[in-house]
Coordinates of C-alpha atoms in Angstrom, one line a residue:
M4 CA -36.2 -20.0 -11.7
I5 CA -33.9 -18.0 -14.1
A6 CA -30.3 -17.3 -12.4
L7 CA -29.7 -13.5 -13.1
Q8 CA -26.9 -11.2 -12.6
G9 CA -27.5 -7.4 -11.7
M10 CA -26.3 -4.5 -14.0
E11 CA -23.3 -4.0 -11.3
G12 CA -22.7 -7.5 -10.8
D13 CA -25.2 -8.2 -8.2
R14 CA -27.8 -10.4 -8.0
L15 CA -31.1 -8.9 -8.9
S16 CA -33.6 -8.2 -6.1
I17 CA -36.8 -10.5 -6.0
K18 CA -38.9 -7.9 -7.4
Q19 CA -36.7 -7.8 -10.6
D20 CA -37.0 -11.4 -10.9
E21 CA -40.6 -11.4 -10.8
R22 CA -40.5 -8.5 -13.8
V23 CA -38.7 -11.2 -15.6
R24 CA -41.2 -14.1 -14.9
E25 CA -43.8 -11.7 -15.8
I26 CA -42.4 -11.1 -19.2
T27 CA -41.1 -14.7 -19.9
I28 CA -43.7 -17.5 -21.6
P29 CA -42.8 -20.9 -23.4
H30 CA -42.6 -20.8 -26.8
D31 CA -45.6 -22.9 -27.9
A32 CA -47.9 -20.7 -26.1
K33 CA -51.0 -19.6 -27.8
I34 CA -51.2 -15.8 -29.4
F35 CA -54.3 -15.2 -27.3
E36 CA -51.8 -16.2 -23.9
A37 CA -49.1 -13.8 -25.4
L38 CA -51.8 -11.1 -25.8
R39 CA -53.0 -11.5 -22.3
R40 CA -49.5 -11.7 -20.7
M41 CA -48.7 -8.3 -22.3
D42 CA -51.7 -6.7 -21.3
S43 CA -51.2 -8.1 -17.6
A44 CA -47.5 -6.9 -17.5
N45 CA -48.0 -3.6 -19.4
R46 CA -45.2 -4.8 -22.0
K47 CA -45.3 -4.9 -25.7
L48 CA -42.5 -7.6 -25.7
L49 CA -41.8 -10.9 -24.3
I50 CA -39.3 -13.5 -23.8
L51 CA -39.9 -17.0 -25.4
E52 CA -38.0 -19.8 -24.0
R53 CA -38.2 -23.7 -24.6
N54 CA -37.2 -26.2 -22.4
G55 CA -35.9 -23.6 -19.9
K56 CA -33.6 -22.4 -22.5
F57 CA -33.6 -18.7 -24.7
F58 CA -35.9 -19.5 -27.6
S59 CA -36.6 -15.9 -29.2
L60 CA -38.2 -12.6 -28.5
L61 CA -42.0 -11.9 -29.4
S62 CA -43.4 -8.5 -30.0
I63 CA -46.8 -6.6 -30.2
G64 CA -45.5 -6.1 -33.8
D65 CA -45.4 -9.9 -34.6
I66 CA -49.1 -10.3 -33.3
Q67 CA -50.3 -7.5 -35.2
R68 CA -48.6 -8.7 -38.5
A69 CA -49.9 -12.2 -37.8
I70 CA -53.5 -11.0 -37.1
I71 CA -53.5 -8.8 -40.1
R72 CA -53.0 -12.1 -42.3
N73 CA -55.9 -13.7 -40.4
V74 CA -53.6 -16.1 -38.3
S75 CA -55.6 -17.8 -35.7
L76 CA -55.2 -16.6 -32.0
D77 CA -55.0 -20.1 -31.5
T78 CA -51.6 -20.4 -33.2
P79 CA -48.6 -21.1 -30.9
V80 CA -46.2 -18.0 -31.0
Y81 CA -43.0 -19.7 -32.1
R82 CA -44.8 -19.8 -35.4
I83 CA -44.9 -16.1 -35.9
V84 CA -41.8 -14.6 -34.4
R85 CA -39.5 -12.7 -36.5
Q86 CA -35.8 -14.3 -37.7
N87 CA -33.8 -11.1 -36.6
I88 CA -34.1 -10.1 -33.1
R89 CA -32.4 -7.7 -30.7
I90 CA -30.4 -9.6 -28.0
A91 CA -27.1 -8.5 -26.1
H92 CA -24.2 -10.9 -24.9
P93 CA -21.9 -11.0 -21.8
T94 CA -19.0 -9.4 -23.5
D95 CA -21.1 -6.1 -24.3
S96 CA -20.3 -3.1 -22.8
F97 CA -23.0 -1.3 -20.4
E98 CA -22.6 1.8 -23.1
K99 CA -23.1 -0.6 -26.0
I100 CA -26.4 -1.8 -24.5
R101 CA -27.3 1.6 -23.6
E102 CA -26.9 2.6 -27.3
M103 CA -28.9 -0.1 -28.6
M104 CA -32.0 0.1 -26.2
L105 CA -32.0 4.0 -27.0
E106 CA -31.6 3.6 -30.5
H107 CA -34.4 0.8 -31.0
R108 CA -36.6 2.3 -28.3
T109 CA -36.5 -1.3 -26.9
E110 CA -38.3 -2.0 -23.6
F111 CA -35.9 -4.4 -22.6
L112 CA -33.0 -6.0 -23.5
P113 CA -31.9 -9.8 -22.5
V114 CA -28.4 -10.9 -22.2
I115 CA -27.9 -14.2 -23.6
N116 CA -24.9 -16.9 -22.6
N117 CA -25.0 -20.2 -24.2
G118 CA -28.9 -20.3 -24.6
D119 CA -29.3 -19.0 -20.8
V120 CA -30.9 -15.4 -19.8
V121 CA -28.3 -14.3 -17.7
N122 CA -29.6 -10.7 -17.4
V123 CA -32.3 -8.3 -18.3
Y124 CA -32.0 -4.8 -18.8
F125 CA -35.3 -3.2 -18.3
W126 CA -35.8 0.6 -19.7
E127 CA -36.5 2.0 -16.5
D128 CA -33.8 0.7 -15.2
V129 CA -31.2 2.1 -17.5
F130 CA -32.7 5.4 -18.3
G131 CA -35.1 6.2 -15.2
K132 CA -38.1 8.4 -16.4
L133 CA -36.8 9.3 -19.7
Q134 CA -39.2 8.9 -22.3
A135 CA -38.2 6.9 -25.2
K136 CA -38.0 8.9 -28.4
I137 CA -40.7 8.1 -31.4
K138 CA -39.5 6.5 -34.2
G139 CA -40.6 8.8 -36.7
E140 CA -42.6 12.2 -36.9
M141 CA -45.8 12.7 -38.9
D142 CA -47.0 15.5 -41.4
I143 CA -50.9 14.9 -41.1
P144 CA -53.9 16.6 -39.5
V145 CA -55.8 14.8 -37.2
V146 CA -59.2 15.6 -36.5
I147 CA -60.9 15.4 -33.3
M148 CA -65.1 14.4 -33.2
A149 CA -65.7 16.9 -30.1
G150 CA -69.3 17.5 -31.2
G151 CA -71.5 15.1 -29.4
K152 CA -73.9 15.6 -26.5
G153 CA -72.0 12.9 -24.1
T154 CA -75.4 11.5 -23.1
R155 CA -74.0 8.5 -21.4
L156 CA -71.9 10.4 -19.2
K157 CA -74.7 12.8 -17.8
P158 CA -75.4 14.6 -15.6
I159 CA -71.3 15.7 -15.6
T160 CA -72.0 16.8 -19.4
N161 CA -75.1 18.7 -18.4
V162 CA -72.3 21.0 -16.7
I163 CA -69.3 20.7 -19.3
P164 CA -68.6 18.9 -22.3
K165 CA -67.4 15.4 -22.5
P166 CA -64.1 17.0 -24.6
L167 CA -63.3 18.7 -21.1
I168 CA -64.1 16.0 -18.7
P169 CA -60.7 15.8 -16.5
I170 CA -58.4 13.0 -16.3
G171 CA -55.8 13.9 -13.5
E172 CA -54.5 17.1 -14.2
K173 CA -55.5 17.7 -17.8
T174 CA -58.8 17.2 -20.0
I175 CA -59.4 14.2 -22.2
L176 CA -58.8 16.6 -25.3
E177 CA -55.7 17.8 -24.0
M178 CA -54.3 14.1 -23.8
I179 CA -55.3 13.4 -27.3
I180 CA -53.7 16.7 -28.5
D181 CA -50.3 15.8 -26.7
R182 CA -49.9 12.3 -27.7
F183 CA -50.2 13.0 -31.3
H184 CA -47.8 16.3 -30.8
K185 CA -45.3 14.0 -29.9
Y186 CA -45.4 12.5 -33.2
G187 CA -44.9 16.0 -34.8
V188 CA -48.5 16.9 -35.5
K189 CA -49.2 20.3 -35.6
D190 CA -52.2 20.8 -37.3
F191 CA -55.6 19.7 -35.5
Y192 CA -59.4 20.0 -36.8
I193 CA -61.8 19.8 -33.8
S194 CA -65.5 19.3 -35.1
L195 CA -67.8 21.2 -32.5
N196 CA -71.6 21.5 -31.5
Y197 CA -72.6 21.0 -28.2
K198 CA -71.2 23.3 -25.7
S199 CA -68.6 24.7 -28.5
E200 CA -67.9 28.3 -27.0
M201 CA -66.8 26.5 -23.6
I202 CA -64.3 24.2 -25.6
K203 CA -63.0 27.1 -27.9
Y204 CA -62.5 29.4 -24.7
Y205 CA -61.1 26.6 -22.5
L206 CA -58.4 25.7 -25.5
G207 CA -57.9 29.3 -26.5
N208 CA -56.6 29.8 -22.7
L209 CA -54.0 27.1 -22.9
N210 CA -50.2 27.6 -24.1
L211 CA -50.4 25.4 -27.1
N212 CA -46.9 26.9 -28.3
D213 CA -46.8 25.5 -32.2
I214 CA -50.2 23.6 -32.4
N215 CA -52.7 25.1 -34.8
I216 CA -56.3 24.5 -33.8
H217 CA -59.2 24.8 -36.3
Y218 CA -62.6 24.4 -35.8
L219 CA -65.1 22.4 -38.0
E220 CA -68.4 24.2 -36.8
E221 CA -71.6 21.8 -36.7
Q222 CA -74.6 23.6 -37.2
A223 CA -76.7 20.6 -36.1
P224 CA -75.5 17.2 -34.8
L225 CA -73.8 15.5 -37.7
G226 CA -72.9 12.0 -36.2
T227 CA -69.5 10.5 -35.8
A228 CA -68.3 11.1 -39.7
G229 CA -70.8 13.6 -41.0
S230 CA -68.8 16.5 -39.9
L231 CA -66.1 15.1 -42.0
S232 CA -67.8 16.8 -45.3
L233 CA -66.5 20.2 -43.4
L234 CA -62.6 19.0 -44.2
R235 CA -63.0 18.6 -48.2
E236 CA -61.3 21.9 -48.8
K237 CA -59.3 22.4 -45.7
V238 CA -56.6 19.4 -46.0
E239 CA -54.8 18.1 -49.0
G240 CA -54.3 14.4 -48.4
R241 CA -54.9 11.8 -45.9
C242 CA -55.9 12.6 -41.9
F243 CA -56.1 10.7 -38.5
V244 CA -60.0 11.0 -36.9
T245 CA -60.1 10.0 -33.5
N246 CA -63.0 10.3 -30.9
C247 CA -62.8 12.6 -28.2
D248 CA -63.5 9.8 -25.6
I249 CA -60.8 7.2 -26.4
L250 CA -57.3 6.9 -25.8
V251 CA -55.1 4.7 -27.6
N252 CA -51.5 3.7 -26.8
E253 CA -49.7 2.7 -29.9
D254 CA -47.3 3.9 -32.1
Y255 CA -49.2 6.4 -34.5
K256 CA -46.4 6.3 -37.3
E257 CA -46.7 2.5 -37.7
V258 CA -50.5 2.9 -38.1
L259 CA -49.9 5.3 -40.9
D260 CA -47.5 3.4 -42.5
Y261 CA -49.5 0.4 -42.2
H262 CA -52.5 2.2 -44.0
I263 CA -50.0 3.5 -46.6
E264 CA -48.7 0.2 -47.7
S265 CA -51.8 -1.3 -47.7
K266 CA -53.3 1.3 -49.9
S267 CA -56.6 1.5 -48.0
L268 CA -59.1 4.1 -48.5
L269 CA -59.6 3.8 -44.8
T270 CA -58.1 1.9 -41.9
I271 CA -59.9 1.4 -38.5
V272 CA -57.7 0.8 -35.7
G273 CA -59.1 -2.2 -34.0
V274 CA -59.1 -3.5 -30.6
I275 CA -58.2 -7.2 -29.7
K276 CA -60.2 -8.8 -27.1
T277 CA -60.1 -12.2 -25.8
E278 CA -62.3 -14.2 -23.5
T279 CA -63.0 -17.3 -21.8
I280 CA -66.4 -18.6 -21.5
P281 CA -66.6 -20.3 -18.0
Y282 CA -68.7 -23.0 -19.5
G283 CA -68.5 -26.2 -21.5
L284 CA -70.2 -25.3 -24.9
I285 CA -72.3 -28.0 -26.7
E286 CA -72.4 -28.2 -30.5
S287 CA -74.8 -30.4 -31.9
D288 CA -76.1 -31.7 -35.4
E289 CA -79.3 -30.7 -37.2
N290 CA -80.8 -33.7 -35.3
G291 CA -80.1 -32.4 -31.9
R292 CA -77.4 -34.9 -31.3
V293 CA -74.4 -33.7 -29.4
I294 CA -71.3 -34.0 -31.7
W295 CA -68.8 -32.1 -29.4
I296 CA -68.6 -30.6 -26.0
N297 CA -65.9 -27.6 -26.0
E298 CA -64.5 -27.0 -22.6
K299 CA -64.2 -23.2 -21.2
P300 CA -63.3 -22.2 -25.1
T301 CA -61.5 -18.9 -25.7
R302 CA -63.2 -16.5 -28.1
S303 CA -61.6 -13.8 -29.9
Y304 CA -62.8 -10.4 -31.7
V305 CA -61.9 -7.4 -32.5
F306 CA -63.8 -4.1 -32.5
N307 CA -63.8 -0.4 -33.5
S308 CA -61.6 1.8 -31.3
G309 CA -62.9 4.8 -32.3
M310 CA -59.4 5.8 -34.4
Y311 CA -59.1 5.8 -38.1
V312 CA -56.9 7.2 -40.8
I313 CA -58.8 8.3 -43.8
E314 CA -57.9 9.5 -47.5
K315 CA -59.3 12.3 -48.9
R316 CA -61.1 10.8 -51.6
A317 CA -63.0 9.0 -49.0
L318 CA -64.6 12.1 -48.1
E319 CA -66.4 12.3 -51.1
F320 CA -68.5 9.4 -49.9
I321 CA -69.7 11.8 -47.1
P322 CA -73.1 14.1 -48.0
E323 CA -73.2 17.8 -47.0
N324 CA -74.7 18.7 -43.9
R325 CA -76.2 15.3 -43.6
Y326 CA -76.1 12.9 -40.2
L327 CA -73.8 10.1 -40.7
N328 CA -71.8 7.7 -38.5
M329 CA -68.7 6.2 -39.2
T330 CA -70.3 2.9 -39.7
D331 CA -72.4 4.2 -42.3
L332 CA -69.8 5.6 -44.4
V333 CA -67.3 2.1 -43.7
T334 CA -70.4 0.4 -45.2
A335 CA -70.8 2.6 -48.3
L336 CA -66.9 2.4 -49.0
I337 CA -67.3 -1.4 -48.8
S338 CA -70.4 -1.2 -51.0
A339 CA -68.3 0.7 -53.3
G340 CA -65.5 -1.9 -54.0
E341 CA -63.3 0.4 -52.0
K342 CA -60.5 -1.1 -49.3
V343 CA -61.2 -0.7 -46.0
S344 CA -58.7 -2.4 -43.5
Y345 CA -57.7 -2.6 -39.8
F346 CA -54.6 -2.0 -37.8
P347 CA -54.8 -4.4 -34.6
V348 CA -53.9 -3.2 -31.0
S349 CA -54.2 -4.9 -27.6
E350 CA -57.1 -4.3 -25.3
N351 CA -54.9 -2.8 -22.6
S352 CA -53.6 -0.5 -25.3
W353 CA -57.2 1.1 -25.5
I354 CA -59.0 3.3 -22.8
D355 CA -62.8 4.5 -23.2
I356 CA -64.4 7.1 -20.8
G357 CA -67.5 7.2 -22.9
E358 CA -69.5 5.7 -20.1
W359 CA -69.9 6.3 -16.4
D360 CA -68.5 2.6 -15.5
K361 CA -65.3 3.1 -17.6
Y362 CA -64.6 6.9 -16.7
L363 CA -64.7 5.6 -13.2
R364 CA -62.4 2.9 -13.7
T365 CA -59.9 5.2 -15.7
L366 CA -59.9 7.4 -12.7
E367 CA -59.6 4.4 -10.2
N368 CA -56.5 3.3 -12.4
Y369 CA -54.9 6.9 -12.7
E370 CA -51.5 5.9 -12.2
L371 CA -51.4 3.3 -14.8
V372 CA -53.2 5.8 -17.4
K373 CA -50.1 8.1 -16.7
R374 CA -47.4 5.2 -17.3
F375 CA -49.6 4.6 -20.3
F376 CA -48.6 7.8 -22.2
E377 CA -45.3 8.7 -20.1
N378 CA -43.6 5.2 -21.4
W379 CA -44.6 4.6 -24.9

């Protein structure tokens, strides 16, 4: 158990000690183990220790950069941490610590003395419910694909369209708009087909202040990418594209910066999923001779979240008024030799309500969903 001092000199409560244990892992833990810990603790930063001493800090950004470099998720985390990390010292005043956390949007800041973690300042303790400011704003339009029938959510979508399905006090469409608006986004293009008048009526009665809503009207269903052909004369450069049944808790500015730096024509926001197979897997040679048994192996893969950053030139690959799914567009770009990249996010950073069981699970965890958007 780590000995800690409270912010006012008192010993931290057991609950606070538990929070510290939740965010502390060995320096030689595997990347996939760190991802799981981040998901279970609902954090994007972890403390690494070695032989009971402070070793370093590991952020979700460290993991994302490693995955982009095709580093195996079985790699020990000490191999991917940055050299420059932010920590505090016992001599630092509370005001200095507060300023550091506010400037860098730090979830928590450990106080280190002779290799020991003697205190941990958590954002919620220092700032209460104050939301961290975003690191940078974006001057980029967002396209929300909202034309589908929501077949997997029937019978509710027989009455209301999927974009207007409520999560707590807001519809998912509003939550998507709110999230991007925090980054300074003002222009939204909404692709419509099924129950389009209902969506327009609902948005028309909201107080959207400085938000500009534009509609892309599909005369017939055009798939998850076909309606983007209607954008050609409307946007000047790149844009975000998102499905209307997903939420992603990520720094969108970092996604955009990565897209620009990678010089990609299209970037997919990919969700990292790891799972442990609860059996021993048998591997054999061509003669059926067993050569190895891998006991309860962990497998990892990345799947499409339903969010993208797309350059305007990619729109040239989309035929006008023809049904086209995003997978078809990606395939066409790759076949043409164009660069398609992905930006990885953790599984707990992604919410999908496109099916009944997923929607009901989201409602059951509504308080978690609220924190999902309030904190970061």
